[in-house]
C-alpha cells in the first residue's frame, strides 16, 4: 500500500458521564457529553528507521512497547493489515491531556485518534463502521466487554442518551453555564464499584434497587432540564444523584470533599462522574466568575487538575 502522506494526524476528545453511571449497568439511561477541553492528537510520520512511539505511555521502539499498550498495538496492526501492510517505518507521537483511568474515555479517545491518523496516513476514507470496528479491537482488550458508549462520545460533537442494549440517541447540550471537572488524582475503581453495587442490588434487604431506579428517573429528568435550558434544575438533579451514589458506596472521602467544596463556592450542583472511588467529579456553574472560583477552590482542596468547560452560550 503506497503511503501518500509523509505526515498525518488524527484527533479525538474526552467524555464525561453527566448522570446515570452505575445505573446504566442495570438498564437505566445515562447521559454522556463530549469533553473537548481534554483531547488527544496522534501524529504519524514516515521514517526510514524502525517504527517508534513517543508518548507518556512509552517512548522508544514500537517493538519494545509494554504489554499495557497491547490494545493500541493490536489496533495498529489490524489497520495496517487492512491496507495490506505492516506497521513499519512509522514514527508515532501521541499527545494527550486526557488522564487515564479517570472515567474520561482516555483509551477510546487514543484508539480513535490513532485509527483516524492511520487512515489519513494511508490517504483513505474512514467510514463510521470501520472506525467502530477498529476502535472495538482496542476497547475489547482494554475493558473486556465495553458498552461502546466511550467510543461513540469521544468522536462526536453531540451528547449521548444511552440505554444498554437499546443503542445511543444523540442530542445537543446547549446551556447557559459551565461544567467544572476536577481530577482527584486517584485511579477510579470502576470494576470493584460495579461489582459491589451489583451485590447491593441483588440483596433484597438493601434499598439499592430502588436507588438505581431513582437514578434512572433523575437521568430522564436531567434530559428534560437540558432541553428546557434549565441549568438550575439540572444542578439540583446532579446533587440528588450524588446522594444516591454515596449510598451505593461508590463515592469516597476525596470525592465527597470536592463535591462539598464546589457546593460551598456557588455550584448549582455537583457529583462524582464515572465509576467513582477516585477519578473525577463535576460541578455546574451559571457564571464564568463562579466557575473560576469553584475551580480554584477545588485546586486548593487538592485536585491535581481542573477544567472549565462551556456548555454552550
PDB file of C-alpha atoms in Angstrom, residues 23-179:
ATOM      1  CA  UNK A  23     -27.481   2.773  36.924  1.00  0.00           C
ATOM      2  CA  UNK A  24     -26.686   2.276  33.231  1.00  0.00           C
ATOM      3  CA  UNK A  25     -25.270  -1.168  34.064  1.00  0.00           C
ATOM      4  CA  UNK A  26     -28.752  -2.114  35.286  1.00  0.00           C
ATOM      5  CA  UNK A  27     -30.549  -0.993  32.107  1.00  0.00           C
ATOM      6  CA  UNK A  28     -31.292   2.566  33.230  1.00  0.00           C
ATOM      7  CA  UNK A  29     -30.369   5.527  30.989  1.00  0.00           C
ATOM      8  CA  UNK A  30     -27.168   7.563  31.184  1.00  0.00           C
ATOM      9  CA  UNK A  31     -26.136  10.853  29.590  1.00  0.00           C
ATOM     10  CA  UNK A  32     -22.569  11.374  28.393  1.00  0.00           C
ATOM     11  CA  UNK A  33     -21.220  14.586  26.903  1.00  0.00           C
ATOM     12  CA  UNK A  34     -18.199  15.234  24.666  1.00  0.00           C
ATOM     13  CA  UNK A  35     -15.451  16.871  26.696  1.00  0.00           C
ATOM     14  CA  UNK A  36     -13.340  18.817  24.231  1.00  0.00           C
ATOM     15  CA  UNK A  37     -11.308  20.519  26.967  1.00  0.00           C
ATOM     16  CA  UNK A  38      -9.358  17.258  27.256  1.00  0.00           C
ATOM     17  CA  UNK A  39      -8.178  15.785  23.975  1.00  0.00           C
ATOM     18  CA  UNK A  40      -5.636  13.651  22.179  1.00  0.00           C
ATOM     19  CA  UNK A  41      -3.787  14.036  18.893  1.00  0.00           C
ATOM     20  CA  UNK A  42      -1.868  11.228  17.217  1.00  0.00           C
ATOM     21  CA  UNK A  43       0.695  12.155  14.566  1.00  0.00           C
ATOM     22  CA  UNK A  44       2.325   9.584  12.288  1.00  0.00           C
ATOM     23  CA  UNK A  45       5.436  10.446  10.305  1.00  0.00           C
ATOM     24  CA  UNK A  46       7.116   8.239   7.717  1.00  0.00           C
ATOM     25  CA  UNK A  47      10.642   7.273   8.735  1.00  0.00           C
ATOM     26  CA  UNK A  48      13.380   5.137   7.215  1.00  0.00           C
ATOM     27  CA  UNK A  49      14.303   3.517  10.511  1.00  0.00           C
ATOM     28  CA  UNK A  50      12.466   1.211  12.901  1.00  0.00           C
ATOM     29  CA  UNK A  51       8.994   2.244  13.977  1.00  0.00           C
ATOM     30  CA  UNK A  52       8.947   4.256  17.193  1.00  0.00           C
ATOM     31  CA  UNK A  53       6.445   5.679  19.642  1.00  0.00           C
ATOM     32  CA  UNK A  54       6.697   8.918  21.605  1.00  0.00           C
ATOM     33  CA  UNK A  55       4.073   9.209  24.339  1.00  0.00           C
ATOM     34  CA  UNK A  56       3.518   9.341  28.089  1.00  0.00           C
ATOM     35  CA  UNK A  57       2.815   5.606  27.876  1.00  0.00           C
ATOM     36  CA  UNK A  58       6.039   4.592  26.112  1.00  0.00           C
ATOM     37  CA  UNK A  59       8.933   6.303  24.359  1.00  0.00           C
ATOM     38  CA  UNK A  60      11.208   4.209  22.179  1.00  0.00           C
ATOM     39  CA  UNK A  61      10.993   1.412  19.663  1.00  0.00           C
ATOM     40  CA  UNK A  62       7.496   0.185  18.899  1.00  0.00           C
ATOM     41  CA  UNK A  63       8.771  -3.378  19.269  1.00  0.00           C
ATOM     42  CA  UNK A  64       9.658  -2.607  22.904  1.00  0.00           C
ATOM     43  CA  UNK A  65       6.208  -1.249  23.847  1.00  0.00           C
ATOM     44  CA  UNK A  66       4.917  -2.669  27.168  1.00  0.00           C
ATOM     45  CA  UNK A  67       2.026  -5.122  27.374  1.00  0.00           C
ATOM     46  CA  UNK A  68      -0.167  -2.342  28.755  1.00  0.00           C
ATOM     47  CA  UNK A  69      -0.224  -0.956  25.200  1.00  0.00           C
ATOM     48  CA  UNK A  70      -1.384  -4.221  23.614  1.00  0.00           C
ATOM     49  CA  UNK A  71      -4.739  -2.637  22.829  1.00  0.00           C
ATOM     50  CA  UNK A  72      -3.094   0.057  20.692  1.00  0.00           C
ATOM     51  CA  UNK A  73      -0.519  -2.254  19.106  1.00  0.00           C
ATOM     52  CA  UNK A  74      -3.214  -4.763  18.084  1.00  0.00           C
ATOM     53  CA  UNK A  75      -5.301  -1.938  16.632  1.00  0.00           C
ATOM     54  CA  UNK A  76      -2.298  -0.535  14.769  1.00  0.00           C
ATOM     55  CA  UNK A  77      -1.523  -3.949  13.268  1.00  0.00           C
ATOM     56  CA  UNK A  78      -5.172  -4.535  12.338  1.00  0.00           C
ATOM     57  CA  UNK A  79      -5.422  -1.240  10.448  1.00  0.00           C
ATOM     58  CA  UNK A  80      -2.133  -1.878   8.648  1.00  0.00           C
ATOM     59  CA  UNK A  81      -3.337  -5.377   7.713  1.00  0.00           C
ATOM     60  CA  UNK A  82      -6.478  -3.748   6.299  1.00  0.00           C
ATOM     61  CA  UNK A  83      -4.150  -1.892   3.924  1.00  0.00           C
ATOM     62  CA  UNK A  84      -2.094  -4.988   3.174  1.00  0.00           C
ATOM     63  CA  UNK A  85       0.979  -3.882   5.069  1.00  0.00           C
ATOM     64  CA  UNK A  86       2.676  -3.940   8.473  1.00  0.00           C
ATOM     65  CA  UNK A  87       3.446  -1.093  10.898  1.00  0.00           C
ATOM     66  CA  UNK A  88       6.960  -0.418   9.628  1.00  0.00           C
ATOM     67  CA  UNK A  89       8.829   2.875   9.139  1.00  0.00           C
ATOM     68  CA  UNK A  90       6.455   4.857  11.334  1.00  0.00           C
ATOM     69  CA  UNK A  91       7.202   7.474  13.967  1.00  0.00           C
ATOM     70  CA  UNK A  92       4.038   7.643  16.099  1.00  0.00           C
ATOM     71  CA  UNK A  93       3.552  10.558  18.501  1.00  0.00           C
ATOM     72  CA  UNK A  94       0.658  10.525  20.974  1.00  0.00           C
ATOM     73  CA  UNK A  95      -0.056  13.854  22.644  1.00  0.00           C
ATOM     74  CA  UNK A  96      -2.873  13.521  25.184  1.00  0.00           C
ATOM     75  CA  UNK A  97      -4.073  15.529  28.164  1.00  0.00           C
ATOM     76  CA  UNK A  98      -6.872  13.069  28.961  1.00  0.00           C
ATOM     77  CA  UNK A  99      -5.882  11.396  32.232  1.00  0.00           C
ATOM     78  CA  UNK A 100      -6.033   7.613  32.118  1.00  0.00           C
ATOM     79  CA  UNK A 101      -8.288   5.558  34.410  1.00  0.00           C
ATOM     80  CA  UNK A 102     -10.398   8.559  35.388  1.00  0.00           C
ATOM     81  CA  UNK A 103     -13.595   7.680  33.523  1.00  0.00           C
ATOM     82  CA  UNK A 104     -12.936  10.268  30.809  1.00  0.00           C
ATOM     83  CA  UNK A 105     -12.714   7.890  27.864  1.00  0.00           C
ATOM     84  CA  UNK A 106      -8.932   8.021  27.513  1.00  0.00           C
ATOM     85  CA  UNK A 107      -8.451   4.572  25.963  1.00  0.00           C
ATOM     86  CA  UNK A 108     -11.250   5.027  23.425  1.00  0.00           C
ATOM     87  CA  UNK A 109     -10.031   8.523  22.541  1.00  0.00           C
ATOM     88  CA  UNK A 110      -6.432   7.422  21.936  1.00  0.00           C
ATOM     89  CA  UNK A 111      -7.601   4.474  19.818  1.00  0.00           C
ATOM     90  CA  UNK A 112      -9.927   6.728  17.820  1.00  0.00           C
ATOM     91  CA  UNK A 113      -7.191   9.290  17.179  1.00  0.00           C
ATOM     92  CA  UNK A 114      -4.778   6.504  16.178  1.00  0.00           C
ATOM     93  CA  UNK A 115      -7.198   4.969  13.666  1.00  0.00           C
ATOM     94  CA  UNK A 116      -8.002   8.379  12.200  1.00  0.00           C
ATOM     95  CA  UNK A 117      -4.293   9.188  11.877  1.00  0.00           C
ATOM     96  CA  UNK A 118      -3.596   5.862  10.166  1.00  0.00           C
ATOM     97  CA  UNK A 119      -6.358   6.324   7.607  1.00  0.00           C
ATOM     98  CA  UNK A 120      -5.061   9.822   6.882  1.00  0.00           C
ATOM     99  CA  UNK A 121      -1.543   8.394   6.625  1.00  0.00           C
ATOM    100  CA  UNK A 122      -2.726   5.908   4.011  1.00  0.00           C
ATOM    101  CA  UNK A 123      -4.892   8.627   2.417  1.00  0.00           C
ATOM    102  CA  UNK A 124      -8.024   6.504   2.701  1.00  0.00           C
ATOM    103  CA  UNK A 125     -11.648   7.243   3.564  1.00  0.00           C
ATOM    104  CA  UNK A 126     -12.643   6.211   7.082  1.00  0.00           C
ATOM    105  CA  UNK A 127     -16.294   5.262   7.493  1.00  0.00           C
ATOM    106  CA  UNK A 128     -18.066   5.197  10.860  1.00  0.00           C
ATOM    107  CA  UNK A 129     -18.409   1.433  10.523  1.00  0.00           C
ATOM    108  CA  UNK A 130     -14.669   0.918  10.019  1.00  0.00           C
ATOM    109  CA  UNK A 131     -13.850   3.298  12.860  1.00  0.00           C
ATOM    110  CA  UNK A 132     -16.201   1.348  15.138  1.00  0.00           C
ATOM    111  CA  UNK A 133     -14.644  -1.952  14.141  1.00  0.00           C
ATOM    112  CA  UNK A 134     -11.050  -0.894  14.742  1.00  0.00           C
ATOM    113  CA  UNK A 135     -11.694   1.011  17.979  1.00  0.00           C
ATOM    114  CA  UNK A 136     -13.644  -2.008  19.256  1.00  0.00           C
ATOM    115  CA  UNK A 137     -10.473  -4.098  18.927  1.00  0.00           C
ATOM    116  CA  UNK A 138      -8.707  -1.741  21.312  1.00  0.00           C
ATOM    117  CA  UNK A 139     -11.624  -1.382  23.724  1.00  0.00           C
ATOM    118  CA  UNK A 140     -12.195  -5.140  23.988  1.00  0.00           C
ATOM    119  CA  UNK A 141      -8.586  -5.584  25.092  1.00  0.00           C
ATOM    120  CA  UNK A 142      -8.666  -2.577  27.421  1.00  0.00           C
ATOM    121  CA  UNK A 143     -12.048  -3.214  29.058  1.00  0.00           C
ATOM    122  CA  UNK A 144     -13.150  -6.753  28.249  1.00  0.00           C
ATOM    123  CA  UNK A 145     -16.804  -6.068  27.437  1.00  0.00           C
ATOM    124  CA  UNK A 146     -17.254  -2.346  26.822  1.00  0.00           C
ATOM    125  CA  UNK A 147     -20.685  -0.797  26.284  1.00  0.00           C
ATOM    126  CA  UNK A 148     -19.395   1.157  23.297  1.00  0.00           C
ATOM    127  CA  UNK A 149     -20.513   4.417  24.878  1.00  0.00           C
ATOM    128  CA  UNK A 150     -16.984   5.849  25.178  1.00  0.00           C
ATOM    129  CA  UNK A 151     -16.185   5.075  21.550  1.00  0.00           C
ATOM    130  CA  UNK A 152     -19.307   6.941  20.420  1.00  0.00           C
ATOM    131  CA  UNK A 153     -18.834  10.065  22.529  1.00  0.00           C
ATOM    132  CA  UNK A 154     -15.090  10.671  22.017  1.00  0.00           C
ATOM    133  CA  UNK A 155     -15.639  11.285  18.314  1.00  0.00           C
ATOM    134  CA  UNK A 156     -18.977  13.096  18.466  1.00  0.00           C
ATOM    135  CA  UNK A 157     -19.787  16.771  18.835  1.00  0.00           C
ATOM    136  CA  UNK A 158     -23.139  15.807  20.341  1.00  0.00           C
ATOM    137  CA  UNK A 159     -24.085  14.309  23.678  1.00  0.00           C
ATOM    138  CA  UNK A 160     -25.441  10.792  24.014  1.00  0.00           C
ATOM    139  CA  UNK A 161     -28.515   9.470  25.805  1.00  0.00           C
ATOM    140  CA  UNK A 162     -27.681   5.807  26.234  1.00  0.00           C
ATOM    141  CA  UNK A 163     -29.595   2.740  27.395  1.00  0.00           C
ATOM    142  CA  UNK A 164     -27.828  -0.616  27.480  1.00  0.00           C
ATOM    143  CA  UNK A 165     -28.898  -2.927  24.629  1.00  0.00           C
ATOM    144  CA  UNK A 166     -31.052  -0.152  23.138  1.00  0.00           C
ATOM    145  CA  UNK A 167     -28.356   1.913  21.473  1.00  0.00           C
ATOM    146  CA  UNK A 168     -27.492   5.586  21.633  1.00  0.00           C
ATOM    147  CA  UNK A 169     -29.528   8.682  20.881  1.00  0.00           C
ATOM    148  CA  UNK A 170     -27.537  11.806  20.024  1.00  0.00           C
ATOM    149  CA  UNK A 171     -28.655  15.277  21.080  1.00  0.00           C
ATOM    150  CA  UNK A 172     -27.138  18.709  21.680  1.00  0.00           C
ATOM    151  CA  UNK A 173     -26.424  20.134  25.111  1.00  0.00           C
ATOM    152  CA  UNK A 174     -26.612  23.918  24.918  1.00  0.00           C
ATOM    153  CA  UNK A 175     -26.915  25.517  28.330  1.00  0.00           C
ATOM    154  CA  UNK A 176     -26.099  28.982  29.690  1.00  0.00           C
ATOM    155  CA  UNK A 177     -23.393  27.792  32.012  1.00  0.00           C
ATOM    156  CA  UNK A 178     -20.195  25.918  32.701  1.00  0.00           C
ATOM    157  CA  UNK A 179     -19.121  22.438  33.718  1.00  0.00           C
TER     158      UNK A 179
END
